[in-house]
């Protein structure tokens, strides 16, 4: 039987994985990690060794209609890694080829599990239900182990409104922690965190004072995710100043992700009907790491660096840390 994106999605649904993995992006990743493309038969599935960039290339070349025919751009690397590959590892579908390499390193390669390969090979065969049950049992066991391990690697962080959240001590986690503990109190004092991008997806924080705003924000982002394919544009941290009606959009750029002109425009189009007063802040670990991205940073935005926490860099514009919709 010929490989199809819909059948791959149905297989992920049969595995009863998290609903956030029920999308084309995850289905494509699962297929290319088993060596499949648009002209393959399911029984041709086999183990592979791929990095994230390899996966993007394999999807774009093997499935020309992927992402509405636009393919996946290099700036989706972090989304694919964090939103699909890491959850696949947690469920036993993939594994890191060399555990000695950091999971966030560009050198890391991933290999498909025997159970996933066998499940794909069994499509339309009598053995499908047996292979499905085997992988579901493995996934359940791996999730339990993975969750315990993650809890040991998380740092408690107190938000400005005294709520405690847990942040990973790997990848961009330390940068996000500094944003919450240092940048927000100093430059956005009085604001409340409405949402944060986590390993489990975008998490919303509804507080009594900002409950309506949070509900509106969640509805806008949910609508964007349904219409914009598999490339979410929301930032890592979204905070709201209820008194000023200002929405702070904050991106933690550890290896990827900034507010360039295209992303800034898309967020303005998405959010301004409800939140007209937007402030964009891209955060880096240092000015050295900022240099790579400086040519692409959008004007009329701000930059904050972790190793100089008392300063904010202003990229032109006649407003400093205030929305351009206000007089």
mmCIF file of C-alpha atoms in Angstrom:
data_model
loop_
_atom_site.group_PDB
_atom_site.id
_atom_site.type_symbol
_atom_site.label_atom_id
_atom_site.label_comp_id
_atom_site.label_asym_id
_atom_site.label_seq_id
_atom_site.Cartn_x
_atom_site.Cartn_y
_atom_site.Cartn_z
ATOM 1 C CA UNK A 1 0.000 0.000 0.000
ATOM 2 C CA UNK A 2 1.272 3.465 -0.973
ATOM 3 C CA UNK A 3 2.246 5.881 1.789
ATOM 4 C CA UNK A 4 -0.171 8.797 2.452
ATOM 5 C CA UNK A 5 -0.133 11.639 4.943
ATOM 6 C CA UNK A 6 -3.679 10.830 6.076
ATOM 7 C CA UNK A 7 -2.775 7.219 6.858
ATOM 8 C CA UNK A 8 0.253 8.378 8.824
ATOM 9 C CA UNK A 9 -1.948 10.699 10.862
ATOM 10 C CA UNK A 10 -4.380 7.856 11.476
ATOM 11 C CA UNK A 11 -1.517 5.711 12.776
ATOM 12 C CA UNK A 12 -0.520 8.435 15.243
ATOM 13 C CA UNK A 13 -4.169 8.645 16.302
ATOM 14 C CA UNK A 14 -4.271 4.858 16.781
ATOM 15 C CA UNK A 15 -1.283 5.196 19.127
ATOM 16 C CA UNK A 16 -3.380 7.598 21.251
ATOM 17 C CA UNK A 17 -0.539 10.091 21.545
ATOM 18 C CA UNK A 18 -0.995 13.642 22.793
ATOM 19 C CA UNK A 19 -3.420 15.596 20.601
ATOM 20 C CA UNK A 20 -0.649 18.129 19.891
ATOM 21 C CA UNK A 21 1.082 15.421 17.830
ATOM 22 C CA UNK A 22 -1.989 14.865 15.669
ATOM 23 C CA UNK A 23 -0.796 17.047 12.797
ATOM 24 C CA UNK A 24 0.870 16.836 9.390
ATOM 25 C CA UNK A 25 4.256 17.952 10.728
ATOM 26 C CA UNK A 26 4.491 15.004 13.115
ATOM 27 C CA UNK A 27 3.198 12.569 10.500
ATOM 28 C CA UNK A 28 5.839 13.698 8.000
ATOM 29 C CA UNK A 29 8.606 13.413 10.607
ATOM 30 C CA UNK A 30 7.524 9.887 11.521
ATOM 31 C CA UNK A 31 7.547 8.819 7.871
ATOM 32 C CA UNK A 32 10.914 10.293 6.856
ATOM 33 C CA UNK A 33 12.510 8.888 10.013
ATOM 34 C CA UNK A 34 11.468 5.483 8.707
ATOM 35 C CA UNK A 35 12.905 6.192 5.265
ATOM 36 C CA UNK A 36 9.565 6.740 3.557
ATOM 37 C CA UNK A 37 8.555 9.256 0.906
ATOM 38 C CA UNK A 38 5.603 10.068 -1.296
ATOM 39 C CA UNK A 39 6.243 7.123 -3.658
ATOM 40 C CA UNK A 40 7.080 4.531 -0.966
ATOM 41 C CA UNK A 41 5.102 1.502 0.114
ATOM 42 C CA UNK A 42 4.521 1.082 3.843
ATOM 43 C CA UNK A 43 6.412 -2.202 3.938
ATOM 44 C CA UNK A 44 9.547 -0.373 2.748
ATOM 45 C CA UNK A 45 9.939 1.267 6.156
ATOM 46 C CA UNK A 46 13.411 0.956 7.685
ATOM 47 C CA UNK A 47 15.587 2.504 10.378
ATOM 48 C CA UNK A 48 17.374 5.749 9.558
ATOM 49 C CA UNK A 49 19.746 8.228 11.181
ATOM 50 C CA UNK A 50 18.713 11.856 10.646
ATOM 51 C CA UNK A 51 19.390 15.279 12.103
ATOM 52 C CA UNK A 52 16.641 17.914 12.166
ATOM 53 C CA UNK A 53 17.960 19.570 9.009
ATOM 54 C CA UNK A 54 18.015 16.152 7.327
ATOM 55 C CA UNK A 55 14.376 15.652 8.265
ATOM 56 C CA UNK A 56 13.407 19.011 6.747
ATOM 57 C CA UNK A 57 15.231 18.185 3.518
ATOM 58 C CA UNK A 58 13.692 14.698 3.403
ATOM 59 C CA UNK A 59 10.171 16.065 3.920
ATOM 60 C CA UNK A 60 10.551 18.793 1.297
ATOM 61 C CA UNK A 61 12.039 16.470 -1.315
ATOM 62 C CA UNK A 62 9.978 13.390 -0.515
ATOM 63 C CA UNK A 63 6.611 15.090 -0.012
ATOM 64 C CA UNK A 64 6.274 18.031 -2.450
ATOM 65 C CA UNK A 65 2.823 18.946 -1.100
ATOM 66 C CA UNK A 66 4.051 19.263 2.502
ATOM 67 C CA UNK A 67 2.928 22.379 4.390
ATOM 68 C CA UNK A 68 0.485 23.357 1.621
ATOM 69 C CA UNK A 69 3.181 22.964 -1.005
ATOM 70 C CA UNK A 70 5.514 25.479 0.620
ATOM 71 C CA UNK A 71 7.673 22.903 2.389
ATOM 72 C CA UNK A 72 9.361 23.536 5.721
ATOM 73 C CA UNK A 73 11.768 26.448 6.081
ATOM 74 C CA UNK A 74 15.035 26.339 8.076
ATOM 75 C CA UNK A 75 13.431 28.506 10.771
ATOM 76 C CA UNK A 76 11.038 25.635 11.608
ATOM 77 C CA UNK A 77 13.953 23.553 12.906
ATOM 78 C CA UNK A 78 13.314 24.421 16.541
ATOM 79 C CA UNK A 79 9.577 23.795 16.213
ATOM 80 C CA UNK A 80 10.144 20.363 14.675
ATOM 81 C CA UNK A 81 12.686 19.448 17.348
ATOM 82 C CA UNK A 82 10.687 20.681 20.345
ATOM 83 C CA UNK A 83 7.116 20.011 19.215
ATOM 84 C CA UNK A 84 7.553 16.682 17.434
ATOM 85 C CA UNK A 85 10.953 15.014 17.843
ATOM 86 C CA UNK A 86 11.267 15.402 21.619
ATOM 87 C CA UNK A 87 7.702 14.116 22.248
ATOM 88 C CA UNK A 88 8.437 11.215 19.881
ATOM 89 C CA UNK A 89 11.486 10.363 22.001
ATOM 90 C CA UNK A 90 9.364 10.540 25.141
ATOM 91 C CA UNK A 91 6.955 8.044 23.573
ATOM 92 C CA UNK A 92 9.607 5.632 22.289
ATOM 93 C CA UNK A 93 9.103 6.342 18.584
ATOM 94 C CA UNK A 94 12.564 7.864 18.161
ATOM 95 C CA UNK A 95 15.813 7.866 20.098
ATOM 96 C CA UNK A 96 18.992 9.934 20.135
ATOM 97 C CA UNK A 97 21.698 8.015 18.313
ATOM 98 C CA UNK A 98 24.512 9.237 20.584
ATOM 99 C CA UNK A 99 23.233 10.056 24.117
ATOM 100 C CA UNK A 100 26.527 11.824 24.872
ATOM 101 C CA UNK A 101 25.476 14.687 22.557
ATOM 102 C CA UNK A 102 23.122 17.302 24.013
ATOM 103 C CA UNK A 103 19.542 17.007 22.802
ATOM 104 C CA UNK A 104 19.686 20.662 21.706
ATOM 105 C CA UNK A 105 22.926 20.349 19.718
ATOM 106 C CA UNK A 106 22.796 20.794 15.938
ATOM 107 C CA UNK A 107 25.006 17.680 15.700
ATOM 108 C CA UNK A 108 22.512 15.325 17.312
ATOM 109 C CA UNK A 109 21.021 12.599 15.099
ATOM 110 C CA UNK A 110 17.884 10.605 15.706
ATOM 111 C CA UNK A 111 17.020 7.046 14.810
ATOM 112 C CA UNK A 112 13.605 5.446 14.489
ATOM 113 C CA UNK A 113 12.657 2.690 16.909
ATOM 114 C CA UNK A 114 12.217 -0.907 15.774
ATOM 115 C CA UNK A 115 8.643 -0.739 17.060
ATOM 116 C CA UNK A 116 7.764 2.246 14.852
ATOM 117 C CA UNK A 117 9.387 0.652 11.800
ATOM 118 C CA UNK A 118 7.538 -2.613 12.419
ATOM 119 C CA UNK A 119 4.247 -0.765 12.857
ATOM 120 C CA UNK A 120 4.639 1.023 9.532
ATOM 121 C CA UNK A 121 5.657 -2.209 7.790
ATOM 122 C CA UNK A 122 2.531 -3.895 9.110
ATOM 123 C CA UNK A 123 0.037 -1.382 7.656
ATOM 124 C CA UNK A 124 -2.826 -3.260 5.935
ATOM 125 C CA UNK A 125 -1.539 -6.556 7.321
ATOM 126 C CA UNK A 126 -2.993 -8.853 9.952
ATOM 127 C CA UNK A 127 -0.084 -8.038 12.277
ATOM 128 C CA UNK A 128 -0.981 -4.320 12.488
ATOM 129 C CA UNK A 129 -3.003 -4.567 15.696
ATOM 130 C CA UNK A 130 -0.279 -6.632 17.363
ATOM 131 C CA UNK A 131 2.446 -4.137 16.433
ATOM 132 C CA UNK A 132 0.213 -1.258 17.473
ATOM 133 C CA UNK A 133 -0.354 -2.760 20.916
ATOM 134 C CA UNK A 134 3.381 -3.347 21.361
ATOM 135 C CA UNK A 135 4.265 0.249 20.585
ATOM 136 C CA UNK A 136 1.447 1.584 22.765
ATOM 137 C CA UNK A 137 2.814 -0.389 25.743
ATOM 138 C CA UNK A 138 6.339 0.895 25.058
ATOM 139 C CA UNK A 139 5.044 4.465 24.745
ATOM 140 C CA UNK A 140 3.171 4.256 28.040
ATOM 141 C CA UNK A 141 6.239 2.971 29.867
ATOM 142 C CA UNK A 142 8.571 5.520 28.254
ATOM 143 C CA UNK A 143 6.260 8.415 29.103
ATOM 144 C CA UNK A 144 6.356 7.484 32.772
ATOM 145 C CA UNK A 145 10.161 7.294 32.828
ATOM 146 C CA UNK A 146 10.537 10.468 30.773
ATOM 147 C CA UNK A 147 8.193 12.450 33.009
ATOM 148 C CA UNK A 148 10.106 11.457 36.144
ATOM 149 C CA UNK A 149 13.385 12.433 34.498
ATOM 150 C CA UNK A 150 12.001 15.780 33.329
ATOM 151 C CA UNK A 151 10.773 16.659 36.804
ATOM 152 C CA UNK A 152 14.286 16.169 38.165
ATOM 153 C CA UNK A 153 15.687 18.526 35.506
ATOM 154 C CA UNK A 154 13.256 21.410 36.094
ATOM 155 C CA UNK A 155 13.913 24.594 38.071
ATOM 156 C CA UNK A 156 11.116 26.346 40.008
ATOM 157 C CA UNK A 157 10.575 29.958 38.933
ATOM 158 C CA UNK A 158 8.299 32.465 40.652
ATOM 159 C CA UNK A 159 6.323 34.651 38.234
ATOM 160 C CA UNK A 160 5.617 38.337 39.000
ATOM 161 C CA UNK A 161 2.169 37.388 40.347
ATOM 162 C CA UNK A 162 3.779 34.788 42.700
ATOM 163 C CA UNK A 163 2.730 31.755 40.682
ATOM 164 C CA UNK A 164 5.388 29.027 40.519
ATOM 165 C CA UNK A 165 6.272 27.422 37.177
ATOM 166 C CA UNK A 166 8.969 24.891 36.344
ATOM 167 C CA UNK A 167 11.560 25.622 33.655
ATOM 168 C CA UNK A 168 14.007 23.176 32.074
ATOM 169 C CA UNK A 169 17.670 23.732 32.919
ATOM 170 C CA UNK A 170 18.650 22.782 29.358
ATOM 171 C CA UNK A 171 18.366 24.489 25.969
ATOM 172 C CA UNK A 172 16.693 27.886 26.159
ATOM 173 C CA UNK A 173 15.387 27.143 29.673
ATOM 174 C CA UNK A 174 18.000 29.263 31.507
ATOM 175 C CA UNK A 175 17.301 32.198 29.172
ATOM 176 C CA UNK A 176 13.543 31.923 29.726
ATOM 177 C CA UNK A 177 14.163 31.748 33.483
ATOM 178 C CA UNK A 178 16.175 34.981 33.329
ATOM 179 C CA UNK A 179 13.412 36.643 31.315
ATOM 180 C CA UNK A 180 10.865 35.780 33.994
ATOM 181 C CA UNK A 181 13.046 36.567 36.995
ATOM 182 C CA UNK A 182 15.032 39.556 35.720
ATOM 183 C CA UNK A 183 13.765 41.177 32.532
ATOM 184 C CA UNK A 184 10.022 41.224 33.211
ATOM 185 C CA UNK A 185 10.161 42.708 36.727
ATOM 186 C CA UNK A 186 12.585 45.442 35.607
ATOM 187 C CA UNK A 187 11.130 46.442 32.236
ATOM 188 C CA UNK A 188 7.508 45.272 32.425
ATOM 189 C CA UNK A 189 6.760 45.665 36.104
ATOM 190 C CA UNK A 190 3.158 44.972 36.990
ATOM 191 C CA UNK A 191 2.543 42.779 33.967
ATOM 192 C CA UNK A 192 1.166 39.261 34.245
ATOM 193 C CA UNK A 193 2.350 36.267 32.248
ATOM 194 C CA UNK A 194 -0.570 35.147 30.082
ATOM 195 C CA UNK A 195 1.172 32.334 28.207
ATOM 196 C CA UNK A 196 4.457 30.466 27.911
ATOM 197 C CA UNK A 197 5.745 28.091 25.275
ATOM 198 C CA UNK A 198 6.715 24.854 27.046
ATOM 199 C CA UNK A 199 7.854 21.378 26.036
ATOM 200 C CA UNK A 200 4.185 20.381 26.314
ATOM 201 C CA UNK A 201 2.970 23.211 24.096
ATOM 202 C CA UNK A 202 1.699 26.716 24.810
ATOM 203 C CA UNK A 203 0.522 26.974 28.427
ATOM 204 C CA UNK A 204 -1.962 29.696 29.403
ATOM 205 C CA UNK A 205 -2.198 31.261 32.854
ATOM 206 C CA UNK A 206 -5.622 32.605 33.709
ATOM 207 C CA UNK A 207 -5.688 35.016 36.623
ATOM 208 C CA UNK A 208 -8.733 36.883 37.890
ATOM 209 C CA UNK A 209 -7.499 40.296 36.723
ATOM 210 C CA UNK A 210 -6.509 39.126 33.240
ATOM 211 C CA UNK A 211 -8.814 36.126 32.706
ATOM 212 C CA UNK A 212 -10.777 37.708 29.841
ATOM 213 C CA UNK A 213 -7.609 38.815 28.047
ATOM 214 C CA UNK A 214 -6.096 35.363 28.407
ATOM 215 C CA UNK A 215 -9.239 33.776 27.001
ATOM 216 C CA UNK A 216 -9.175 36.112 23.998
ATOM 217 C CA UNK A 217 -5.476 35.442 23.416
ATOM 218 C CA UNK A 218 -6.013 31.688 23.546
ATOM 219 C CA UNK A 219 -8.819 31.930 20.995
ATOM 220 C CA UNK A 220 -6.687 33.999 18.588
ATOM 221 C CA UNK A 221 -3.723 31.651 18.787
ATOM 222 C CA UNK A 222 -5.908 28.566 18.463
ATOM 223 C CA UNK A 223 -7.440 29.997 15.288
ATOM 224 C CA UNK A 224 -3.968 30.785 13.893
ATOM 225 C CA UNK A 225 -2.747 27.242 14.529
ATOM 226 C CA UNK A 226 -5.685 25.831 12.577
ATOM 227 C CA UNK A 227 -5.177 28.049 9.533
ATOM 228 C CA UNK A 228 -1.394 28.562 9.318
ATOM 229 C CA UNK A 229 -0.269 24.989 8.763
ATOM 230 C CA UNK A 230 2.452 23.656 11.024
ATOM 231 C CA UNK A 231 4.450 26.820 11.684
ATOM 232 C CA UNK A 232 3.338 28.489 14.940
ATOM 233 C CA UNK A 233 4.356 32.147 15.206
ATOM 234 C CA UNK A 234 3.606 32.831 18.875
ATOM 235 C CA UNK A 235 6.612 33.757 21.052
ATOM 236 C CA UNK A 236 8.056 32.010 24.101
ATOM 237 C CA UNK A 237 6.535 34.361 26.676
ATOM 238 C CA UNK A 238 3.467 36.596 26.434
ATOM 239 C CA UNK A 239 2.837 39.078 29.247
ATOM 240 C CA UNK A 240 0.071 41.636 29.704
ATOM 241 C CA UNK A 241 -0.068 44.940 31.552
ATOM 242 C CA UNK A 242 -3.737 45.278 32.470
ATOM 243 C CA UNK A 243 -3.488 48.928 33.537
ATOM 244 C CA UNK A 244 -1.858 50.106 30.298
ATOM 245 C CA UNK A 245 -3.451 47.489 28.024
ATOM 246 C CA UNK A 246 0.003 46.570 26.676
ATOM 247 C CA UNK A 247 0.853 43.098 25.393
ATOM 248 C CA UNK A 248 4.526 42.110 25.642
ATOM 249 C CA UNK A 249 5.631 39.517 23.084
ATOM 250 C CA UNK A 250 8.949 38.060 24.224
ATOM 251 C CA UNK A 251 11.111 35.630 22.262
ATOM 252 C CA UNK A 252 14.024 33.702 23.815
ATOM 253 C CA UNK A 253 16.568 33.209 21.029
ATOM 254 C CA UNK A 254 18.953 30.523 22.216
ATOM 255 C CA UNK A 255 19.684 29.053 18.794
ATOM 256 C CA UNK A 256 16.722 30.142 16.642
ATOM 257 C CA UNK A 257 13.699 32.405 16.669
ATOM 258 C CA UNK A 258 13.632 36.215 16.497
ATOM 259 C CA UNK A 259 11.188 38.952 15.606
ATOM 260 C CA UNK A 260 12.031 39.656 11.987
ATOM 261 C CA UNK A 261 9.835 41.795 9.733
ATOM 262 C CA UNK A 262 7.727 38.883 8.488
ATOM 263 C CA UNK A 263 6.993 37.444 11.906
ATOM 264 C CA UNK A 264 6.325 40.846 13.427
ATOM 265 C CA UNK A 265 3.819 41.645 10.684
ATOM 266 C CA UNK A 266 2.033 38.307 11.078
ATOM 267 C CA UNK A 267 1.711 38.781 14.836
ATOM 268 C CA UNK A 268 0.396 42.313 14.352
ATOM 269 C CA UNK A 269 -2.220 41.047 11.904
ATOM 270 C CA UNK A 270 -3.180 38.236 14.285
ATOM 271 C CA UNK A 271 -3.312 40.130 17.570
ATOM 272 C CA UNK A 272 -3.944 43.826 16.877
ATOM 273 C CA UNK A 273 -7.739 43.500 16.392
ATOM 274 C CA UNK A 274 -7.966 42.569 20.092
ATOM 275 C CA UNK A 275 -4.607 43.749 21.442
ATOM 276 C CA UNK A 276 -3.655 46.943 19.562
ATOM 277 C CA UNK A 277 -0.757 47.852 21.854
ATOM 278 C CA UNK A 278 2.046 45.371 21.118
ATOM 279 C CA UNK A 279 5.665 45.458 22.308
ATOM 280 C CA UNK A 280 8.200 43.076 20.741
ATOM 281 C CA UNK A 281 11.299 41.996 22.683
ATOM 282 C CA UNK A 282 13.862 39.498 21.402
ATOM 283 C CA UNK A 283 16.125 38.112 24.139
ATOM 284 C CA UNK A 284 19.628 36.678 23.791
ATOM 285 C CA UNK A 285 22.172 35.171 26.162
ATOM 286 C CA UNK A 286 24.776 37.754 25.131
ATOM 287 C CA UNK A 287 25.523 40.513 22.620
ATOM 288 C CA UNK A 288 27.887 38.077 20.936
ATOM 289 C CA UNK A 289 25.037 35.652 20.225
ATOM 290 C CA UNK A 290 22.921 38.607 19.067
ATOM 291 C CA UNK A 291 25.403 39.534 16.309
ATOM 292 C CA UNK A 292 24.331 36.632 14.087
ATOM 293 C CA UNK A 293 20.726 37.816 14.094
ATOM 294 C CA UNK A 294 21.183 41.592 14.141
ATOM 295 C CA UNK A 295 20.703 42.119 10.360
ATOM 296 C CA UNK A 296 17.328 40.348 10.482
ATOM 297 C CA UNK A 297 15.844 41.920 13.608
ATOM 298 C CA UNK A 298 12.814 44.081 12.849
ATOM 299 C CA UNK A 299 12.898 47.818 13.441
ATOM 300 C CA UNK A 300 10.680 49.245 16.177
ATOM 301 C CA UNK A 301 11.433 46.294 18.443
ATOM 302 C CA UNK A 302 13.589 45.870 21.544
ATOM 303 C CA UNK A 303 16.472 43.535 22.425
ATOM 304 C CA UNK A 304 17.457 42.320 25.883
ATOM 305 C CA UNK A 305 20.590 40.329 26.668
ATOM 306 C CA UNK A 306 20.964 38.031 29.631
ATOM 307 C CA UNK A 307 24.561 38.960 30.512
ATOM 308 C CA UNK A 308 23.654 42.690 30.650
ATOM 309 C CA UNK A 309 20.254 42.461 32.360
ATOM 310 C CA UNK A 310 19.976 46.123 33.375
ATOM 311 C CA UNK A 311 19.978 47.414 29.788
ATOM 312 C CA UNK A 312 17.579 47.303 26.867
ATOM 313 C CA UNK A 313 18.651 47.803 23.233
ATOM 314 C CA UNK A 314 16.232 49.883 21.171
ATOM 315 C CA UNK A 315 15.994 49.308 17.407
ATOM 316 C CA UNK A 316 15.054 52.722 15.998
ATOM 317 C CA UNK A 317 11.518 54.039 16.094
ATOM 318 C CA UNK A 318 10.251 57.038 18.086
ATOM 319 C CA UNK A 319 8.873 54.921 20.934
ATOM 320 C CA UNK A 320 10.924 53.122 23.573
ATOM 321 C CA UNK A 321 9.296 50.150 25.301
ATOM 322 C CA UNK A 322 5.836 51.335 24.405
ATOM 323 C CA UNK A 323 3.424 50.422 21.596
ATOM 324 C CA UNK A 324 3.427 52.392 18.349
ATOM 325 C CA UNK A 325 -0.366 52.553 18.264
ATOM 326 C CA UNK A 326 -0.376 55.087 21.087
ATOM 327 C CA UNK A 327 0.176 58.818 20.572
#
